[in-house]
Coordinates of C-alpha atoms in Angstrom, one line a residue:
M1 CA -1.6 52.8 10.9
L2 CA -3.1 49.3 10.8
G3 CA -5.0 48.2 7.8
P4 CA -8.6 47.2 7.8
P5 CA -9.7 43.9 9.4
L6 CA -9.3 40.8 7.3
L7 CA -12.5 39.2 6.1
T8 CA -12.4 35.6 5.2
C9 CA -15.3 33.4 3.9
S10 CA -15.5 29.7 3.5
P11 CA -18.4 27.2 2.9
M12 CA -17.5 25.1 5.9
S13 CA -20.0 25.9 8.7
P14 CA -23.6 27.1 9.0
S15 CA -22.6 29.8 11.5
A16 CA -20.3 32.8 11.5
T17 CA -17.8 33.8 14.1
V18 CA -16.6 37.4 13.7
A19 CA -13.6 38.6 15.7
V20 CA -13.6 42.4 15.9
P21 CA -11.5 45.0 17.7
T22 CA -13.0 46.8 20.6
T23 CA -11.9 48.7 23.6
G24 CA -14.5 47.5 26.1
R25 CA -17.4 45.3 26.7
S26 CA -20.3 45.3 24.2
S27 CA -23.8 43.9 24.2
C28 CA -22.5 41.1 22.0
G29 CA -20.1 40.0 24.6
S30 CA -16.3 40.2 24.7
D31 CA -13.3 38.3 25.9
E32 CA -12.4 40.0 29.2
R33 CA -8.8 38.6 29.4
P34 CA -6.2 41.3 29.6
G35 CA -4.9 42.4 26.2
S36 CA -7.7 40.6 24.3
H37 CA -10.0 42.7 22.1
A38 CA -12.0 40.1 20.3
V39 CA -15.8 40.3 20.2
R40 CA -17.5 37.2 18.7
L41 CA -20.7 37.7 16.7
T42 CA -22.6 34.7 15.3
H43 CA -24.9 34.8 12.3
D44 CA -26.7 32.1 10.3
L45 CA -25.1 32.3 6.9
T46 CA -26.8 29.4 5.2
G47 CA -23.8 27.1 5.0
S48 CA -21.0 29.8 5.0
W49 CA -19.0 31.5 7.7
C50 CA -17.3 34.8 8.0
R51 CA -14.6 36.1 10.3
V52 CA -13.2 39.6 10.8
M53 CA -9.8 39.8 12.5
S54 CA -7.7 42.6 13.8
S55 CA -4.6 42.5 16.0
R56 CA -5.6 45.3 18.4
P57 CA -8.3 48.0 18.6
T58 CA -8.1 51.1 16.5
K59 CA -10.2 54.2 16.4
G60 CA -10.7 53.7 12.6
H61 CA -12.9 50.6 13.2
P62 CA -15.8 51.4 15.5
M63 CA -18.3 48.8 16.5
R64 CA -21.0 50.1 14.3
L65 CA -18.8 49.7 11.2
I66 CA -18.0 46.1 12.1
R67 CA -21.7 45.4 12.6
A68 CA -22.4 47.0 9.2
L69 CA -19.7 44.9 7.5
C70 CA -21.0 41.7 9.1
L71 CA -24.6 42.5 8.1
G72 CA -23.4 43.4 4.6
G73 CA -21.7 40.0 4.5
V74 CA -24.8 38.2 5.5
M75 CA -26.8 40.1 2.9
A76 CA -24.2 39.3 0.2
V77 CA -24.2 35.6 1.1
S78 CA -28.0 35.5 1.3
G79 CA -28.1 37.0 -2.2
L80 CA -25.7 34.3 -3.5
S81 CA -27.7 31.6 -1.8
Q82 CA -30.9 32.9 -3.4
Q83 CA -29.3 33.0 -6.8
A84 CA -28.0 29.5 -6.4
S85 CA -31.4 28.3 -5.3
A86 CA -33.0 29.9 -8.4
N87 CA -30.5 28.0 -10.6
D88 CA -30.9 24.8 -8.8
A89 CA -34.6 24.9 -9.3
Q90 CA -34.0 24.4 -13.0
R91 CA -32.1 21.2 -12.5
P92 CA -33.8 17.8 -13.3
G93 CA -35.0 16.1 -10.1
Y94 CA -34.6 19.2 -7.9
S95 CA -36.8 19.6 -4.8
E96 CA -37.0 22.4 -2.2
G97 CA -34.4 21.5 0.5
A98 CA -32.2 19.3 -1.8
Q99 CA -28.5 19.9 -1.6
V100 CA -26.7 20.3 -4.9
V101 CA -23.0 19.3 -5.1
R102 CA -20.6 19.1 -8.0
V103 CA -18.0 16.2 -8.1
E104 CA -15.1 16.2 -10.5
G105 CA -14.2 12.8 -11.9
S106 CA -10.4 12.8 -11.6
R107 CA -9.9 9.4 -10.0
S108 CA -10.3 6.2 -12.0
Q109 CA -12.3 3.2 -10.9
V110 CA -10.6 0.1 -9.6
D111 CA -12.1 -3.3 -10.3
Q112 CA -11.6 -6.2 -8.0
I113 CA -11.5 -9.6 -9.6
S114 CA -11.3 -12.5 -7.1
G115 CA -10.9 -16.2 -7.4
V116 CA -8.7 -16.1 -10.5
I117 CA -7.0 -19.5 -11.1
Y118 CA -3.4 -18.7 -12.1
S119 CA -2.0 -22.2 -11.8
Q120 CA -3.1 -25.8 -11.6
I121 CA -0.9 -28.3 -9.7
R122 CA -1.5 -31.8 -11.0
S123 CA -0.8 -34.9 -9.0
M124 CA -1.8 -38.5 -9.4
R125 CA -5.3 -38.2 -7.9
A126 CA -6.0 -34.5 -7.9
V127 CA -5.6 -31.1 -9.5
R128 CA -5.0 -28.3 -7.1
Q129 CA -6.0 -24.8 -8.2
L130 CA -4.0 -21.8 -7.0
R131 CA -5.8 -18.5 -6.8
M132 CA -5.1 -14.8 -7.0
S133 CA -7.1 -11.7 -6.5
L134 CA -6.6 -8.7 -8.9
L135 CA -7.1 -5.0 -8.5
V136 CA -7.3 -3.5 -11.9
P137 CA -7.6 0.3 -12.6
R138 CA -10.3 0.8 -15.2
T139 CA -8.3 2.8 -17.7
N140 CA -7.0 2.2 -21.2
D141 CA -3.5 3.0 -20.0
K142 CA -0.6 0.5 -20.2
K143 CA 0.0 -0.3 -16.5
P144 CA 2.9 -1.7 -14.5
A145 CA 1.9 -4.7 -12.4
I146 CA 2.8 -5.9 -8.9
V147 CA 2.4 -9.4 -7.5
Y148 CA 1.9 -9.5 -3.7
F149 CA 2.9 -12.6 -1.7
P150 CA 1.5 -12.7 1.8
G151 CA 3.4 -13.8 4.9
G152 CA 2.3 -16.7 7.1
G153 CA 5.4 -18.4 8.5
F154 CA 5.5 -20.9 5.6
T155 CA 2.3 -22.4 6.9
S156 CA -0.4 -20.2 5.4
A157 CA -0.8 -17.9 2.4
D158 CA -3.8 -15.7 3.1
H159 CA -3.4 -13.7 -0.1
E160 CA -6.2 -11.2 0.3
K161 CA -4.7 -9.5 3.4
Y162 CA -2.7 -6.2 3.4
F163 CA -5.5 -4.5 1.5
E164 CA -4.2 -1.1 2.7
M165 CA -1.0 -1.5 0.7
R166 CA -2.6 -3.2 -2.3
S167 CA -5.3 -0.6 -2.7
A168 CA -2.8 2.3 -2.5
L169 CA -0.8 0.7 -5.3
A170 CA -4.0 0.2 -7.4
A171 CA -4.9 3.9 -6.7
A172 CA -1.5 4.9 -8.1
G173 CA -2.2 3.1 -11.4
F174 CA -0.7 -0.4 -10.8
V175 CA -2.4 -3.7 -11.5
V176 CA -2.0 -5.5 -8.3
A177 CA -2.3 -9.3 -8.1
A178 CA -2.3 -11.0 -4.6
A179 CA -1.3 -14.6 -5.0
E180 CA -1.6 -17.6 -2.8
Y181 CA 1.2 -20.3 -2.9
R182 CA 1.9 -23.7 -1.5
V183 CA 3.1 -23.9 2.1
V184 CA 4.3 -26.6 4.5
P185 CA 3.9 -29.5 4.3
D186 CA 4.7 -28.8 0.7
R187 CA 8.4 -28.5 0.4
F188 CA 10.8 -26.2 -1.4
P189 CA 10.9 -25.3 -4.3
A190 CA 7.1 -25.6 -4.5
L191 CA 6.4 -22.0 -3.3
V192 CA 9.1 -20.5 -5.6
Q193 CA 7.6 -22.4 -8.6
D194 CA 4.2 -20.9 -7.6
G195 CA 5.6 -17.3 -7.3
K196 CA 7.1 -17.5 -10.7
A197 CA 3.9 -19.0 -12.2
A198 CA 2.0 -16.0 -10.9
V199 CA 4.3 -13.7 -12.8
R200 CA 4.0 -15.7 -16.0
Y201 CA 0.2 -15.7 -15.7
L202 CA 0.2 -11.9 -15.7
R203 CA 2.4 -11.7 -18.7
A204 CA 0.2 -14.2 -20.5
H205 CA -2.9 -12.1 -19.7
A206 CA -1.2 -8.7 -20.1
A207 CA -3.5 -7.5 -22.9
E208 CA -6.6 -8.6 -20.9
Y209 CA -5.7 -6.5 -17.9
G210 CA -3.9 -3.6 -19.6
I211 CA -0.5 -4.7 -18.2
D212 CA 2.9 -3.7 -19.5
P213 CA 4.7 -7.0 -19.6
A214 CA 8.0 -5.3 -19.4
R215 CA 7.3 -3.8 -16.0
I216 CA 6.3 -6.3 -13.4
G217 CA 7.4 -6.2 -9.7
V218 CA 7.0 -8.3 -6.7
L219 CA 6.2 -7.5 -3.0
G220 CA 6.0 -9.6 0.1
D221 CA 6.0 -9.5 3.9
S222 CA 7.7 -12.0 6.2
A223 CA 7.6 -15.4 4.4
G224 CA 6.1 -13.5 1.5
G225 CA 9.1 -11.3 1.6
Y226 CA 11.3 -14.4 1.3
L227 CA 9.3 -15.4 -1.8
S228 CA 9.5 -11.9 -3.3
Q229 CA 13.3 -12.1 -2.8
M230 CA 13.5 -15.6 -4.3
V231 CA 11.5 -14.6 -7.4
G232 CA 13.7 -11.5 -7.7
V233 CA 17.1 -13.2 -7.5
T234 CA 16.2 -16.3 -9.6
G235 CA 15.7 -14.4 -12.9
G236 CA 16.8 -16.7 -15.7
E237 CA 17.0 -19.8 -13.6
K238 CA 14.7 -22.0 -15.6
A239 CA 14.8 -24.8 -13.0
F240 CA 12.0 -23.0 -11.1
D241 CA 9.7 -22.5 -14.1
K242 CA 7.1 -25.3 -13.9
G243 CA 3.5 -25.5 -14.8
D244 CA 1.5 -23.2 -17.1
H245 CA 2.5 -20.4 -19.5
L246 CA 6.1 -21.6 -19.9
D247 CA 6.4 -19.5 -23.0
Q248 CA 6.4 -16.4 -20.8
S249 CA 9.3 -15.1 -18.7
S250 CA 9.1 -15.2 -14.9
D251 CA 11.8 -12.5 -14.5
V252 CA 10.7 -9.3 -12.6
Q253 CA 12.0 -5.7 -12.8
A254 CA 11.6 -4.7 -9.2
A255 CA 11.3 -6.4 -5.8
V256 CA 10.2 -5.2 -2.3
T257 CA 10.7 -7.2 0.8
L258 CA 9.2 -6.2 4.2
Y259 CA 10.8 -8.0 7.2
G260 CA 11.6 -10.9 4.9
I261 CA 13.9 -13.9 5.2
S262 CA 17.1 -13.9 3.2
N263 CA 18.9 -16.9 4.7
L264 CA 17.1 -19.8 6.2
L265 CA 20.2 -20.7 8.2
N266 CA 20.1 -17.7 10.6
I267 CA 16.5 -16.4 10.9
G268 CA 17.1 -15.9 14.6
E269 CA 20.5 -14.3 14.4
G270 CA 21.2 -12.1 17.4
F271 CA 18.2 -13.3 19.4
S272 CA 18.4 -15.1 22.8
P273 CA 19.9 -18.6 23.2
A274 CA 16.4 -20.1 23.6
V275 CA 15.3 -18.7 20.3
Q276 CA 18.5 -19.9 18.6
L277 CA 17.8 -23.4 20.0
M278 CA 14.3 -23.3 18.7
H279 CA 15.5 -22.6 15.2
Q280 CA 17.6 -25.8 15.4
S281 CA 14.5 -27.9 15.9
P282 CA 13.6 -30.3 13.1
A283 CA 10.0 -29.2 13.7
V284 CA 10.6 -25.4 13.0
T285 CA 8.9 -24.3 9.8
E286 CA 12.1 -23.5 7.8
A287 CA 13.3 -27.1 8.5
L288 CA 10.0 -28.5 7.4
L289 CA 10.1 -26.4 4.3
V290 CA 13.5 -27.7 3.3
N291 CA 13.7 -31.2 4.8
G292 CA 10.0 -32.1 5.3
P293 CA 8.5 -33.8 8.4
A294 CA 9.6 -36.9 10.1
F295 CA 8.1 -39.9 8.4
R296 CA 8.7 -43.7 8.2
D297 CA 12.5 -44.1 8.4
F298 CA 13.2 -40.3 8.2
A299 CA 13.5 -38.8 11.7
G300 CA 13.5 -35.3 10.5
A301 CA 16.4 -32.9 10.3
S302 CA 17.2 -29.4 11.4
I303 CA 17.8 -26.6 9.0
S304 CA 21.5 -26.7 9.7
A305 CA 21.8 -30.4 9.0
D306 CA 22.7 -29.7 5.4
P307 CA 23.9 -26.0 5.1
A308 CA 24.4 -26.2 1.3
K309 CA 20.9 -27.4 0.8
A310 CA 19.5 -24.7 3.1
L311 CA 21.5 -22.0 1.3
A312 CA 20.3 -23.2 -2.1
A313 CA 16.8 -22.7 -0.7
S314 CA 17.6 -19.2 0.4
P315 CA 17.8 -15.9 -1.6
M316 CA 21.4 -15.4 -0.3
G317 CA 22.3 -18.5 -2.3
H318 CA 21.2 -17.1 -5.6
L319 CA 22.6 -13.6 -5.6
G320 CA 24.3 -12.4 -8.8
A321 CA 25.4 -9.1 -10.4
D322 CA 22.3 -8.6 -12.5
E323 CA 19.5 -8.6 -9.9
P324 CA 16.5 -6.2 -10.3
P325 CA 16.4 -3.2 -8.0
F326 CA 15.4 -4.0 -4.4
L327 CA 13.7 -2.1 -1.6
I328 CA 14.3 -3.8 1.7
M329 CA 12.4 -2.7 4.9
H330 CA 12.7 -4.1 8.4
G331 CA 11.6 -3.1 11.9
T332 CA 14.2 -2.4 14.6
A333 CA 11.9 -4.1 17.2
D334 CA 11.3 -7.3 15.2
T335 CA 11.6 -10.3 17.5
L336 CA 10.4 -13.0 15.1
V337 CA 12.6 -12.5 12.0
S338 CA 16.0 -10.9 12.9
P339 CA 16.8 -7.6 11.2
V340 CA 20.1 -9.2 10.3
Q341 CA 18.1 -10.9 7.5
S342 CA 17.6 -7.6 5.8
K343 CA 21.0 -6.2 6.6
Q344 CA 22.9 -9.2 5.1
L345 CA 20.7 -9.1 1.9
F346 CA 21.3 -5.3 1.5
E347 CA 25.0 -5.6 1.9
A348 CA 25.4 -8.6 -0.4
L349 CA 23.3 -6.9 -3.2
R350 CA 25.4 -3.7 -3.0
A351 CA 28.6 -5.7 -2.9
K352 CA 27.7 -7.2 -6.2
G353 CA 26.9 -3.9 -7.8
N354 CA 23.1 -4.2 -7.6
K355 CA 20.7 -1.3 -6.8
A356 CA 19.2 -1.7 -3.4
E357 CA 17.6 0.6 -0.8
Y358 CA 17.4 -0.3 2.9
V359 CA 14.9 1.3 5.3
L360 CA 14.9 0.5 9.0
V361 CA 11.5 1.4 10.6
E362 CA 12.3 2.6 14.1
G363 CA 10.4 0.7 16.8
A364 CA 8.4 -1.5 14.4
G365 CA 7.9 -5.1 15.1
H366 CA 6.9 -8.0 12.9
G367 CA 3.7 -7.2 11.0
D368 CA 2.4 -4.8 13.6
L369 CA 0.6 -1.5 13.2
P370 CA 3.5 0.7 11.9
W371 CA 3.5 -1.4 8.7
F372 CA -0.1 -0.3 8.0
Q373 CA 0.5 3.4 8.4
Q374 CA 0.7 5.9 5.5
P375 CA 4.4 6.7 5.7
V376 CA 5.4 3.0 5.1
I377 CA 2.7 2.6 2.4
D378 CA 3.7 5.9 0.7
R379 CA 7.3 4.9 0.7
V380 CA 6.6 1.6 -1.1
V381 CA 4.3 3.2 -3.6
A382 CA 6.7 6.0 -4.4
W383 CA 9.6 3.5 -4.8
F384 CA 7.6 1.3 -7.2
K385 CA 6.6 4.4 -9.2
A386 CA 10.2 5.6 -9.4
T387 CA 11.5 2.1 -10.3
L388 CA 8.9 0.8 -12.7
G389 CA 7.4 4.1 -13.9
G390 CA 3.7 5.0 -14.0
P391 CA 0.9 4.1 -16.4
I392 CA 1.3 5.1 -20.0
A393 CA -1.8 7.0 -21.0
G394 CA -3.9 5.5 -23.8
A395 CA -1.3 2.8 -24.7
G396 CA -3.2 -0.3 -23.7
G397 CA -6.1 -1.8 -21.9
K398 CA -9.8 -2.2 -22.9
T399 CA -12.8 -0.1 -22.3
D400 CA -15.9 -2.3 -21.7
P401 CA -19.0 -0.6 -23.3
R402 CA -21.0 -2.0 -20.3
S403 CA -18.6 -0.8 -17.7
D404 CA -21.2 1.6 -16.2
L405 CA -23.7 -1.2 -15.5

């Protein structure tokens, strides 16, 4: 014998749909399809809905019983609504027709701080200020930090992009700094010096932002991925530490590179002959980064004109056996930076005993929509949490008494 119909209630819709067993047509209407025995009744339940379900008609559940159950449900919900209204009337500011909701405060606020000057580059006639934008969870936890370096083909560094990734990391409890850096026509190692200066700045201001200085990672896409790799693999190489806060370390404890460049000598590896020829031009950006533009008695030079120099400007030229953990991601459909760039980095890191994870994103190109989707973002956030750990509750940070203004 079948049990009674299942009654379910949920505050999702202002109407009720009740599916009831029947053996024929009723005044309420029925589904006339063979084998179907559902009659749908609709009632106004003041913000709630009810549904009665049965797999097939039974003699134990005549139509009048179903109607009685439904009417009883309406009366019960009406009674609850009246009680809620009576309680609401006692609330400050209440007015007839106002909706009263309760919101639990389980998610911390995140403050955005833009225009932070993290480095000043002094020349004979000018001082250039390099900026970063910070996302800082408003907690008194000691938080790990991530520095994001944007891609831009070595010709731009629009540091406030990729907000989807940065905001997800901030929501997970990380302080996230997005840093601009010098690009062509500035030459290597200017951008690496900038990347390391950004890390030093965070350590110097760790107490101000609630950062755990022992847990800082870097993240970058494309040319920013190159910079993330370079900062990761040059730990302890003091030649790249220039500028401010030189009393702080620029070493990092984790590095993520998304479709980044690991060797300037073979960015187009596996691509068409036309692309290979383009990468031998003295005007291509990697050649300009390493050799500079043609000027006066210098006619310019291709990236392969001095392989040792190009390798020294590449992450592959600095790999050792004590690198921080790496997460390497690349799209299988990338036609701008060869996936070989990530393959060779992964294999070289593993060959030297370093920790590295390599993720190929099927069908993804270079900076296209797949990189902004939740599976990719979640993968990066989860990896940083597993590698650096999460916030340490109550161990650092400041609480501004005017924070609610």
